[in-house]
Amino acid sequence: MRSDPGSPETGVERRDQQEAILKAAAELLAEHGPAGISTRAVATAAGVQTPALYRLFGDKDGLLDALGSYVFESYLAEKRGMEPGEDAIEDIRRGWNIHVEFGLRNPAFYALMYGNLRPGRRPAAAQENGEILRRLLERAREQGRLRVPVETAARAIEASTTGAVLLLLAQPEDERDPTPLTGLRDTVIDSIVSTEPAADVRTTIADRALALLAAVGDGRGADPLVDAGFRATEAALLRDWLSLLSR
């Protein structure tokens, strides 16, 4: 890999060596699955000494993290390149489909990324995928379409996609029927989104605020808020907030 082993390693040489090691590791992964990935096997396949792996990647976890990013690059490129549509919910469905299709086409890579559980550690590629999902959900929230917080919605989608794909990958290849996943996708997404347009959602909030404001009264005479335990200043502040929401 280096023309003069005694000379200092350049940045280009370091990147080339990392690329060669990751390529060899990806080939081992595709052929043997995650069980075939050991530092000794990867070093042998890449034609380097085992200490080189530790020098370049820190430890085996660092190698696996880098490998996950390496093999998921095409998938992430597709997700990054998604042009936002007018309907954020349809974008979320498209993102779901891309995720599931990649997992079923690349079972060994997917098992490495999502089946190799290490509490407290998550591959950088999986983190980026989660960030892309949260941006899609944030757009849905801005359009008034989410009925739950962004993080709750993200957890529901991540749990259902990864769980379903891993369940299918655990079955014999000729028995992996992805058809039910479409129904699962729609059930999960429908449970976290509203079919009402954003304008209708804002109107509903205003109507509810107005109704609650009417129920608690103007605070003159007997004050139900004070009776419920609010201080007079807190009751006045709540009425101000409800008045703002009702506009």
PDB file of C-alpha atoms in Angstrom:
ATOM      1  CA  MET A   1       0.000   0.000   0.000  1.00  0.00           C
ATOM      2  CA  ARG A   2       2.931   2.322   0.755  1.00  0.00           C
ATOM      3  CA  SER A   3       5.902   2.759  -1.497  1.00  0.00           C
ATOM      4  CA  ASP A   4       8.288   3.505   1.390  1.00  0.00           C
ATOM      5  CA  PRO A   5       7.282   1.881   4.706  1.00  0.00           C
ATOM      6  CA  GLY A   6       9.847   3.938   6.580  1.00  0.00           C
ATOM      7  CA  SER A   7       8.401   7.305   5.569  1.00  0.00           C
ATOM      8  CA  PRO A   8       5.607   9.095   7.480  1.00  0.00           C
ATOM      9  CA  GLU A   9       2.103   8.107   6.415  1.00  0.00           C
ATOM     10  CA  THR A  10       0.264  10.757   4.385  1.00  0.00           C
ATOM     11  CA  GLY A  11      -3.419  11.560   4.627  1.00  0.00           C
ATOM     12  CA  VAL A  12      -4.020  10.089   1.170  1.00  0.00           C
ATOM     13  CA  GLU A  13      -2.237   6.859   2.086  1.00  0.00           C
ATOM     14  CA  ARG A  14      -4.242   6.606   5.298  1.00  0.00           C
ATOM     15  CA  ARG A  15      -7.527   7.078   3.413  1.00  0.00           C
ATOM     16  CA  ASP A  16      -6.481   4.539   0.768  1.00  0.00           C
ATOM     17  CA  GLN A  17      -5.643   1.987   3.443  1.00  0.00           C
ATOM     18  CA  GLN A  18      -8.955   2.608   5.240  1.00  0.00           C
ATOM     19  CA  GLU A  19     -10.794   2.202   1.934  1.00  0.00           C
ATOM     20  CA  ALA A  20      -9.019  -1.096   1.194  1.00  0.00           C
ATOM     21  CA  ILE A  21      -9.810  -2.448   4.658  1.00  0.00           C
ATOM     22  CA  LEU A  22     -13.463  -1.414   4.494  1.00  0.00           C
ATOM     23  CA  LYS A  23     -13.813  -2.923   1.005  1.00  0.00           C
ATOM     24  CA  ALA A  24     -12.389  -6.223   2.249  1.00  0.00           C
ATOM     25  CA  ALA A  25     -14.635  -6.143   5.315  1.00  0.00           C
ATOM     26  CA  ALA A  26     -17.706  -5.434   3.150  1.00  0.00           C
ATOM     27  CA  GLU A  27     -16.901  -8.424   0.951  1.00  0.00           C
ATOM     28  CA  LEU A  28     -16.513 -10.661   4.014  1.00  0.00           C
ATOM     29  CA  LEU A  29     -19.801  -9.339   5.363  1.00  0.00           C
ATOM     30  CA  ALA A  30     -21.654 -10.047   2.117  1.00  0.00           C
ATOM     31  CA  GLU A  31     -20.215 -13.568   1.925  1.00  0.00           C
ATOM     32  CA  HIS A  32     -20.301 -14.684   5.550  1.00  0.00           C
ATOM     33  CA  GLY A  33     -22.594 -12.255   7.376  1.00  0.00           C
ATOM     34  CA  PRO A  34     -21.719 -10.361  10.594  1.00  0.00           C
ATOM     35  CA  ALA A  35     -20.245 -13.539  12.136  1.00  0.00           C
ATOM     36  CA  GLY A  36     -17.486 -13.452   9.509  1.00  0.00           C
ATOM     37  CA  ILE A  37     -16.225 -10.062  10.634  1.00  0.00           C
ATOM     38  CA  SER A  38     -13.217 -10.429  12.938  1.00  0.00           C
ATOM     39  CA  THR A  39     -10.184  -8.171  13.048  1.00  0.00           C
ATOM     40  CA  ARG A  40      -7.942 -11.077  12.032  1.00  0.00           C
ATOM     41  CA  ALA A  41     -10.145 -12.069   9.073  1.00  0.00           C
ATOM     42  CA  VAL A  42     -10.475  -8.478   7.857  1.00  0.00           C
ATOM     43  CA  ALA A  43      -6.728  -7.830   8.173  1.00  0.00           C
ATOM     44  CA  THR A  44      -5.921 -10.996   6.244  1.00  0.00           C
ATOM     45  CA  ALA A  45      -8.422 -10.182   3.486  1.00  0.00           C
ATOM     46  CA  ALA A  46      -7.086  -6.627   3.202  1.00  0.00           C
ATOM     47  CA  GLY A  47      -3.442  -7.742   3.213  1.00  0.00           C
ATOM     48  CA  VAL A  48      -2.480  -5.712   6.298  1.00  0.00           C
ATOM     49  CA  GLN A  49      -1.307  -6.483   9.813  1.00  0.00           C
ATOM     50  CA  THR A  50      -3.960  -6.569  12.550  1.00  0.00           C
ATOM     51  CA  PRO A  51      -2.371  -3.606  14.417  1.00  0.00           C
ATOM     52  CA  ALA A  52      -3.114  -1.459  11.358  1.00  0.00           C
ATOM     53  CA  LEU A  53      -6.843  -1.915  11.980  1.00  0.00           C
ATOM     54  CA  TYR A  54      -6.503  -0.667  15.540  1.00  0.00           C
ATOM     55  CA  ARG A  55      -4.348   2.245  14.419  1.00  0.00           C
ATOM     56  CA  LEU A  56      -6.866   3.300  11.773  1.00  0.00           C
ATOM     57  CA  PHE A  57     -10.170   2.499  13.522  1.00  0.00           C
ATOM     58  CA  GLY A  58      -9.367   2.413  17.233  1.00  0.00           C
ATOM     59  CA  ASP A  59     -10.990  -0.932  18.036  1.00  0.00           C
ATOM     60  CA  LYS A  60     -13.368  -3.474  16.536  1.00  0.00           C
ATOM     61  CA  ASP A  61     -16.396  -1.297  17.407  1.00  0.00           C
ATOM     62  CA  GLY A  62     -14.767   1.572  15.514  1.00  0.00           C
ATOM     63  CA  LEU A  63     -14.221  -0.702  12.524  1.00  0.00           C
ATOM     64  CA  LEU A  64     -17.856  -1.863  12.600  1.00  0.00           C
ATOM     65  CA  ASP A  65     -19.076   1.730  12.875  1.00  0.00           C
ATOM     66  CA  ALA A  66     -16.990   2.773   9.863  1.00  0.00           C
ATOM     67  CA  LEU A  67     -18.108  -0.328   7.957  1.00  0.00           C
ATOM     68  CA  GLY A  68     -21.755   0.506   8.631  1.00  0.00           C
ATOM     69  CA  SER A  69     -21.294   3.986   7.185  1.00  0.00           C
ATOM     70  CA  TYR A  70     -19.348   2.554   4.230  1.00  0.00           C
ATOM     71  CA  VAL A  71     -21.949  -0.010   3.189  1.00  0.00           C
ATOM     72  CA  PHE A  72     -24.910   2.298   3.897  1.00  0.00           C
ATOM     73  CA  GLU A  73     -23.578   5.198   1.853  1.00  0.00           C
ATOM     74  CA  SER A  74     -25.724   4.425  -1.211  1.00  0.00           C
ATOM     75  CA  TYR A  75     -28.819   4.131   0.966  1.00  0.00           C
ATOM     76  CA  LEU A  76     -28.111   7.392   2.784  1.00  0.00           C
ATOM     77  CA  ALA A  77     -27.377   9.132  -0.512  1.00  0.00           C
ATOM     78  CA  GLU A  78     -30.859   8.179  -1.708  1.00  0.00           C
ATOM     79  CA  LYS A  79     -32.417   9.432   1.523  1.00  0.00           C
ATOM     80  CA  ARG A  80     -30.409  12.678   1.436  1.00  0.00           C
ATOM     81  CA  GLY A  81     -31.436  13.224  -2.185  1.00  0.00           C
ATOM     82  CA  MET A  82     -35.171  12.988  -1.516  1.00  0.00           C
ATOM     83  CA  GLU A  83     -36.817  16.137  -2.827  1.00  0.00           C
ATOM     84  CA  PRO A  84     -39.428  17.341  -0.324  1.00  0.00           C
ATOM     85  CA  GLY A  85     -42.948  17.005  -1.691  1.00  0.00           C
ATOM     86  CA  GLU A  86     -45.968  19.104  -0.841  1.00  0.00           C
ATOM     87  CA  ASP A  87     -47.276  16.423   1.529  1.00  0.00           C
ATOM     88  CA  ALA A  88     -44.839  15.606   4.339  1.00  0.00           C
ATOM     89  CA  ILE A  89     -46.748  12.410   5.166  1.00  0.00           C
ATOM     90  CA  GLU A  90     -46.144  11.012   1.681  1.00  0.00           C
ATOM     91  CA  ASP A  91     -42.441  11.821   2.120  1.00  0.00           C
ATOM     92  CA  ILE A  92     -42.459   9.779   5.334  1.00  0.00           C
ATOM     93  CA  ARG A  93     -44.063   6.863   3.466  1.00  0.00           C
ATOM     94  CA  ARG A  94     -41.401   7.108   0.752  1.00  0.00           C
ATOM     95  CA  GLY A  95     -38.668   7.119   3.384  1.00  0.00           C
ATOM     96  CA  TRP A  96     -40.206   4.036   5.003  1.00  0.00           C
ATOM     97  CA  ASN A  97     -40.244   2.211   1.649  1.00  0.00           C
ATOM     98  CA  ILE A  98     -36.601   3.083   0.912  1.00  0.00           C
ATOM     99  CA  HIS A  99     -35.568   1.790   4.337  1.00  0.00           C
ATOM    100  CA  VAL A 100     -37.420  -1.525   4.052  1.00  0.00           C
ATOM    101  CA  GLU A 101     -36.369  -2.164   0.450  1.00  0.00           C
ATOM    102  CA  PHE A 102     -32.708  -1.597   1.289  1.00  0.00           C
ATOM    103  CA  GLY A 103     -32.898  -3.941   4.258  1.00  0.00           C
ATOM    104  CA  LEU A 104     -34.441  -6.752   2.251  1.00  0.00           C
ATOM    105  CA  ARG A 105     -31.974  -6.310  -0.621  1.00  0.00           C
ATOM    106  CA  ASN A 106     -28.943  -6.194   1.696  1.00  0.00           C
ATOM    107  CA  PRO A 107     -29.632  -8.553   4.603  1.00  0.00           C
ATOM    108  CA  ALA A 108     -26.042  -8.888   5.875  1.00  0.00           C
ATOM    109  CA  PHE A 109     -25.451  -5.131   5.827  1.00  0.00           C
ATOM    110  CA  TYR A 110     -28.779  -4.472   7.527  1.00  0.00           C
ATOM    111  CA  ALA A 111     -28.100  -7.056  10.240  1.00  0.00           C
ATOM    112  CA  LEU A 112     -24.749  -5.388  10.925  1.00  0.00           C
ATOM    113  CA  MET A 113     -26.366  -1.968  11.264  1.00  0.00           C
ATOM    114  CA  TYR A 114     -29.463  -2.810  13.267  1.00  0.00           C
ATOM    115  CA  GLY A 115     -28.968  -6.343  14.579  1.00  0.00           C
ATOM    116  CA  ASN A 116     -25.547  -5.844  16.173  1.00  0.00           C
ATOM    117  CA  LEU A 117     -26.829  -4.254  19.387  1.00  0.00           C
ATOM    118  CA  ARG A 118     -24.310  -2.401  21.523  1.00  0.00           C
ATOM    119  CA  PRO A 119     -26.026  -0.493  24.362  1.00  0.00           C
ATOM    120  CA  GLY A 120     -24.927   3.121  24.439  1.00  0.00           C
ATOM    121  CA  ARG A 121     -23.419   2.982  20.941  1.00  0.00           C
ATOM    122  CA  ARG A 122     -25.088   3.508  17.609  1.00  0.00           C
ATOM    123  CA  PRO A 123     -23.370   3.495  14.189  1.00  0.00           C
ATOM    124  CA  ALA A 124     -22.964   6.960  12.672  1.00  0.00           C
ATOM    125  CA  ALA A 125     -24.966   5.880   9.602  1.00  0.00           C
ATOM    126  CA  ALA A 126     -27.902   4.795  11.769  1.00  0.00           C
ATOM    127  CA  GLN A 127     -27.727   8.118  13.604  1.00  0.00           C
ATOM    128  CA  GLU A 128     -27.819  10.041  10.330  1.00  0.00           C
ATOM    129  CA  ASN A 129     -30.765   7.964   9.140  1.00  0.00           C
ATOM    130  CA  GLY A 130     -32.586   8.844  12.360  1.00  0.00           C
ATOM    131  CA  GLU A 131     -31.838  12.534  11.837  1.00  0.00           C
ATOM    132  CA  ILE A 132     -33.260  12.401   8.296  1.00  0.00           C
ATOM    133  CA  LEU A 133     -36.443  10.786   9.642  1.00  0.00           C
ATOM    134  CA  ARG A 134     -36.790  13.453  12.334  1.00  0.00           C
ATOM    135  CA  ARG A 135     -36.461  16.221   9.739  1.00  0.00           C
ATOM    136  CA  LEU A 136     -39.295  14.633   7.746  1.00  0.00           C
ATOM    137  CA  LEU A 137     -41.401  14.434  10.895  1.00  0.00           C
ATOM    138  CA  GLU A 138     -40.575  18.031  11.785  1.00  0.00           C
ATOM    139  CA  ARG A 139     -41.958  19.112   8.400  1.00  0.00           C
ATOM    140  CA  ALA A 140     -45.123  17.143   9.143  1.00  0.00           C
ATOM    141  CA  ARG A 141     -45.376  18.895  12.504  1.00  0.00           C
ATOM    142  CA  GLU A 142     -44.971  22.301  10.837  1.00  0.00           C
ATOM    143  CA  GLN A 143     -47.816  21.380   8.472  1.00  0.00           C
ATOM    144  CA  GLY A 144     -49.995  20.587  11.496  1.00  0.00           C
ATOM    145  CA  ARG A 145     -50.169  16.900  10.616  1.00  0.00           C
ATOM    146  CA  LEU A 146     -48.570  15.198  13.652  1.00  0.00           C
ATOM    147  CA  ARG A 147     -50.803  14.210  16.534  1.00  0.00           C
ATOM    148  CA  VAL A 148     -47.847  13.157  18.747  1.00  0.00           C
ATOM    149  CA  PRO A 149     -44.434  14.742  19.488  1.00  0.00           C
ATOM    150  CA  VAL A 150     -41.715  14.299  16.862  1.00  0.00           C
ATOM    151  CA  GLU A 151     -39.620  12.029  19.091  1.00  0.00           C
ATOM    152  CA  THR A 152     -42.591   9.771  19.854  1.00  0.00           C
ATOM    153  CA  ALA A 153     -43.371   9.478  16.146  1.00  0.00           C
ATOM    154  CA  ALA A 154     -39.723   8.732  15.315  1.00  0.00           C
ATOM    155  CA  ARG A 155     -39.561   5.959  17.912  1.00  0.00           C
ATOM    156  CA  ALA A 156     -42.738   4.364  16.555  1.00  0.00           C
ATOM    157  CA  ILE A 157     -41.444   4.379  12.971  1.00  0.00           C
ATOM    158  CA  GLU A 158     -37.932   3.199  13.847  1.00  0.00           C
ATOM    159  CA  ALA A 159     -39.208   0.363  16.053  1.00  0.00           C
ATOM    160  CA  SER A 160     -41.697  -0.866  13.479  1.00  0.00           C
ATOM    161  CA  THR A 161     -39.412  -0.666  10.428  1.00  0.00           C
ATOM    162  CA  THR A 162     -36.319  -2.226  11.974  1.00  0.00           C
ATOM    163  CA  GLY A 163     -38.296  -4.812  13.923  1.00  0.00           C
ATOM    164  CA  ALA A 164     -40.261  -5.898  10.855  1.00  0.00           C
ATOM    165  CA  VAL A 165     -37.217  -6.099   8.582  1.00  0.00           C
ATOM    166  CA  LEU A 166     -35.160  -8.050  11.125  1.00  0.00           C
ATOM    167  CA  LEU A 167     -38.081 -10.429  11.635  1.00  0.00           C
ATOM    168  CA  LEU A 168     -38.271 -11.083   7.894  1.00  0.00           C
ATOM    169  CA  LEU A 169     -34.501 -11.523   7.604  1.00  0.00           C
ATOM    170  CA  ALA A 170     -34.618 -14.191  10.298  1.00  0.00           C
ATOM    171  CA  GLN A 171     -36.819 -16.297   8.018  1.00  0.00           C
ATOM    172  CA  PRO A 172     -35.582 -18.457   5.113  1.00  0.00           C
ATOM    173  CA  GLU A 173     -35.061 -16.301   2.039  1.00  0.00           C
ATOM    174  CA  ASP A 174     -37.850 -17.966   0.053  1.00  0.00           C
ATOM    175  CA  GLU A 175     -40.317 -17.250   2.887  1.00  0.00           C
ATOM    176  CA  ARG A 176     -39.672 -13.519   3.210  1.00  0.00           C
ATOM    177  CA  ASP A 177     -42.933 -11.928   2.128  1.00  0.00           C
ATOM    178  CA  PRO A 178     -42.753  -8.137   2.481  1.00  0.00           C
ATOM    179  CA  THR A 179     -46.425  -7.639   1.504  1.00  0.00           C
ATOM    180  CA  PRO A 180     -47.714  -7.287   5.110  1.00  0.00           C
ATOM    181  CA  LEU A 181     -45.224  -4.473   5.710  1.00  0.00           C
ATOM    182  CA  THR A 182     -47.332  -2.107   3.606  1.00  0.00           C
ATOM    183  CA  GLY A 183     -50.231  -2.596   5.999  1.00  0.00           C
ATOM    184  CA  LEU A 184     -47.912  -2.160   8.975  1.00  0.00           C
ATOM    185  CA  ARG A 185     -46.519   1.044   7.467  1.00  0.00           C
ATOM    186  CA  ASP A 186     -49.968   2.547   6.980  1.00  0.00           C
ATOM    187  CA  THR A 187     -51.162   1.479  10.446  1.00  0.00           C
ATOM    188  CA  VAL A 188     -48.162   3.034  12.188  1.00  0.00           C
ATOM    189  CA  ILE A 189     -48.164   6.246  10.173  1.00  0.00           C
ATOM    190  CA  ASP A 190     -51.934   6.660  10.459  1.00  0.00           C
ATOM    191  CA  SER A 191     -51.621   6.320  14.246  1.00  0.00           C
ATOM    192  CA  ILE A 192     -49.261   9.306  14.526  1.00  0.00           C
ATOM    193  CA  VAL A 193     -50.665  11.720  11.947  1.00  0.00           C
ATOM    194  CA  SER A 194     -53.859  13.664  11.441  1.00  0.00           C
ATOM    195  CA  THR A 195     -55.798  13.705   8.194  1.00  0.00           C
ATOM    196  CA  GLU A 196     -56.922  17.284   8.863  1.00  0.00           C
ATOM    197  CA  PRO A 197     -55.127  20.047   6.967  1.00  0.00           C
ATOM    198  CA  ALA A 198     -53.028  22.429   8.997  1.00  0.00           C
ATOM    199  CA  ALA A 199     -55.611  25.206   8.838  1.00  0.00           C
ATOM    200  CA  ASP A 200     -58.271  22.935  10.329  1.00  0.00           C
ATOM    201  CA  VAL A 201     -55.921  21.888  13.133  1.00  0.00           C
ATOM    202  CA  ARG A 202     -55.295  25.512  14.080  1.00  0.00           C
ATOM    203  CA  THR A 203     -59.021  26.182  14.009  1.00  0.00           C
ATOM    204  CA  THR A 204     -59.651  23.207  16.296  1.00  0.00           C
ATOM    205  CA  ILE A 205     -57.089  24.506  18.808  1.00  0.00           C
ATOM    206  CA  ALA A 206     -58.682  27.947  18.719  1.00  0.00           C
ATOM    207  CA  ASP A 207     -62.158  26.489  19.221  1.00  0.00           C
ATOM    208  CA  ARG A 208     -61.036  24.401  22.189  1.00  0.00           C
ATOM    209  CA  ALA A 209     -59.230  27.341  23.776  1.00  0.00           C
ATOM    210  CA  LEU A 210     -62.337  29.487  23.349  1.00  0.00           C
ATOM    211  CA  ALA A 211     -64.526  26.786  24.888  1.00  0.00           C
ATOM    212  CA  LEU A 212     -62.200  26.401  27.886  1.00  0.00           C
ATOM    213  CA  LEU A 213     -62.035  30.167  28.313  1.00  0.00           C
ATOM    214  CA  ALA A 214     -65.821  30.264  28.414  1.00  0.00           C
ATOM    215  CA  ALA A 215     -65.882  27.420  30.938  1.00  0.00           C
ATOM    216  CA  VAL A 216     -63.507  29.106  33.412  1.00  0.00           C
ATOM    217  CA  GLY A 217     -65.195  32.509  33.080  1.00  0.00           C
ATOM    218  CA  ASP A 218     -63.605  35.919  33.389  1.00  0.00           C
ATOM    219  CA  GLY A 219     -62.513  35.536  37.010  1.00  0.00           C
ATOM    220  CA  ARG A 220     -64.986  37.979  38.453  1.00  0.00           C
ATOM    221  CA  GLY A 221     -66.720  36.751  41.552  1.00  0.00           C
ATOM    222  CA  ALA A 222     -66.166  33.060  42.331  1.00  0.00           C
ATOM    223  CA  ASP A 223     -63.163  31.869  40.311  1.00  0.00           C
ATOM    224  CA  PRO A 224     -63.141  28.134  39.455  1.00  0.00           C
ATOM    225  CA  LEU A 225     -59.395  28.329  38.710  1.00  0.00           C
ATOM    226  CA  VAL A 226     -58.593  29.724  42.149  1.00  0.00           C
ATOM    227  CA  ASP A 227     -60.903  27.129  43.666  1.00  0.00           C
ATOM    228  CA  ALA A 228     -58.908  24.475  41.807  1.00  0.00           C
ATOM    229  CA  GLY A 229     -55.660  25.645  43.439  1.00  0.00           C
ATOM    230  CA  PHE A 230     -54.338  28.331  41.094  1.00  0.00           C
ATOM    231  CA  ARG A 231     -53.032  31.623  42.498  1.00  0.00           C
ATOM    232  CA  ALA A 232     -54.920  34.677  41.253  1.00  0.00           C
ATOM    233  CA  THR A 233     -51.912  35.729  39.139  1.00  0.00           C
ATOM    234  CA  GLU A 234     -51.623  32.229  37.646  1.00  0.00           C
ATOM    235  CA  ALA A 235     -55.344  32.187  36.815  1.00  0.00           C
ATOM    236  CA  ALA A 236     -55.003  35.546  35.063  1.00  0.00           C
ATOM    237  CA  LEU A 237     -51.981  34.311  33.093  1.00  0.00           C
ATOM    238  CA  LEU A 238     -53.835  31.165  31.994  1.00  0.00           C
ATOM    239  CA  ARG A 239     -56.745  33.282  30.760  1.00  0.00           C
ATOM    240  CA  ASP A 240     -54.296  35.435  28.784  1.00  0.00           C
ATOM    241  CA  TRP A 241     -52.817  32.319  27.139  1.00  0.00           C
ATOM    242  CA  LEU A 242     -56.231  30.900  26.311  1.00  0.00           C
ATOM    243  CA  SER A 243     -57.242  34.244  24.829  1.00  0.00           C
ATOM    244  CA  LEU A 244     -54.155  34.193  22.575  1.00  0.00           C
ATOM    245  CA  LEU A 245     -54.850  30.605  21.460  1.00  0.00           C
ATOM    246  CA  SER A 246     -58.470  31.379  20.692  1.00  0.00           C
ATOM    247  CA  ARG A 247     -57.651  34.036  18.088  1.00  0.00           C
TER     248      ARG A 247
END
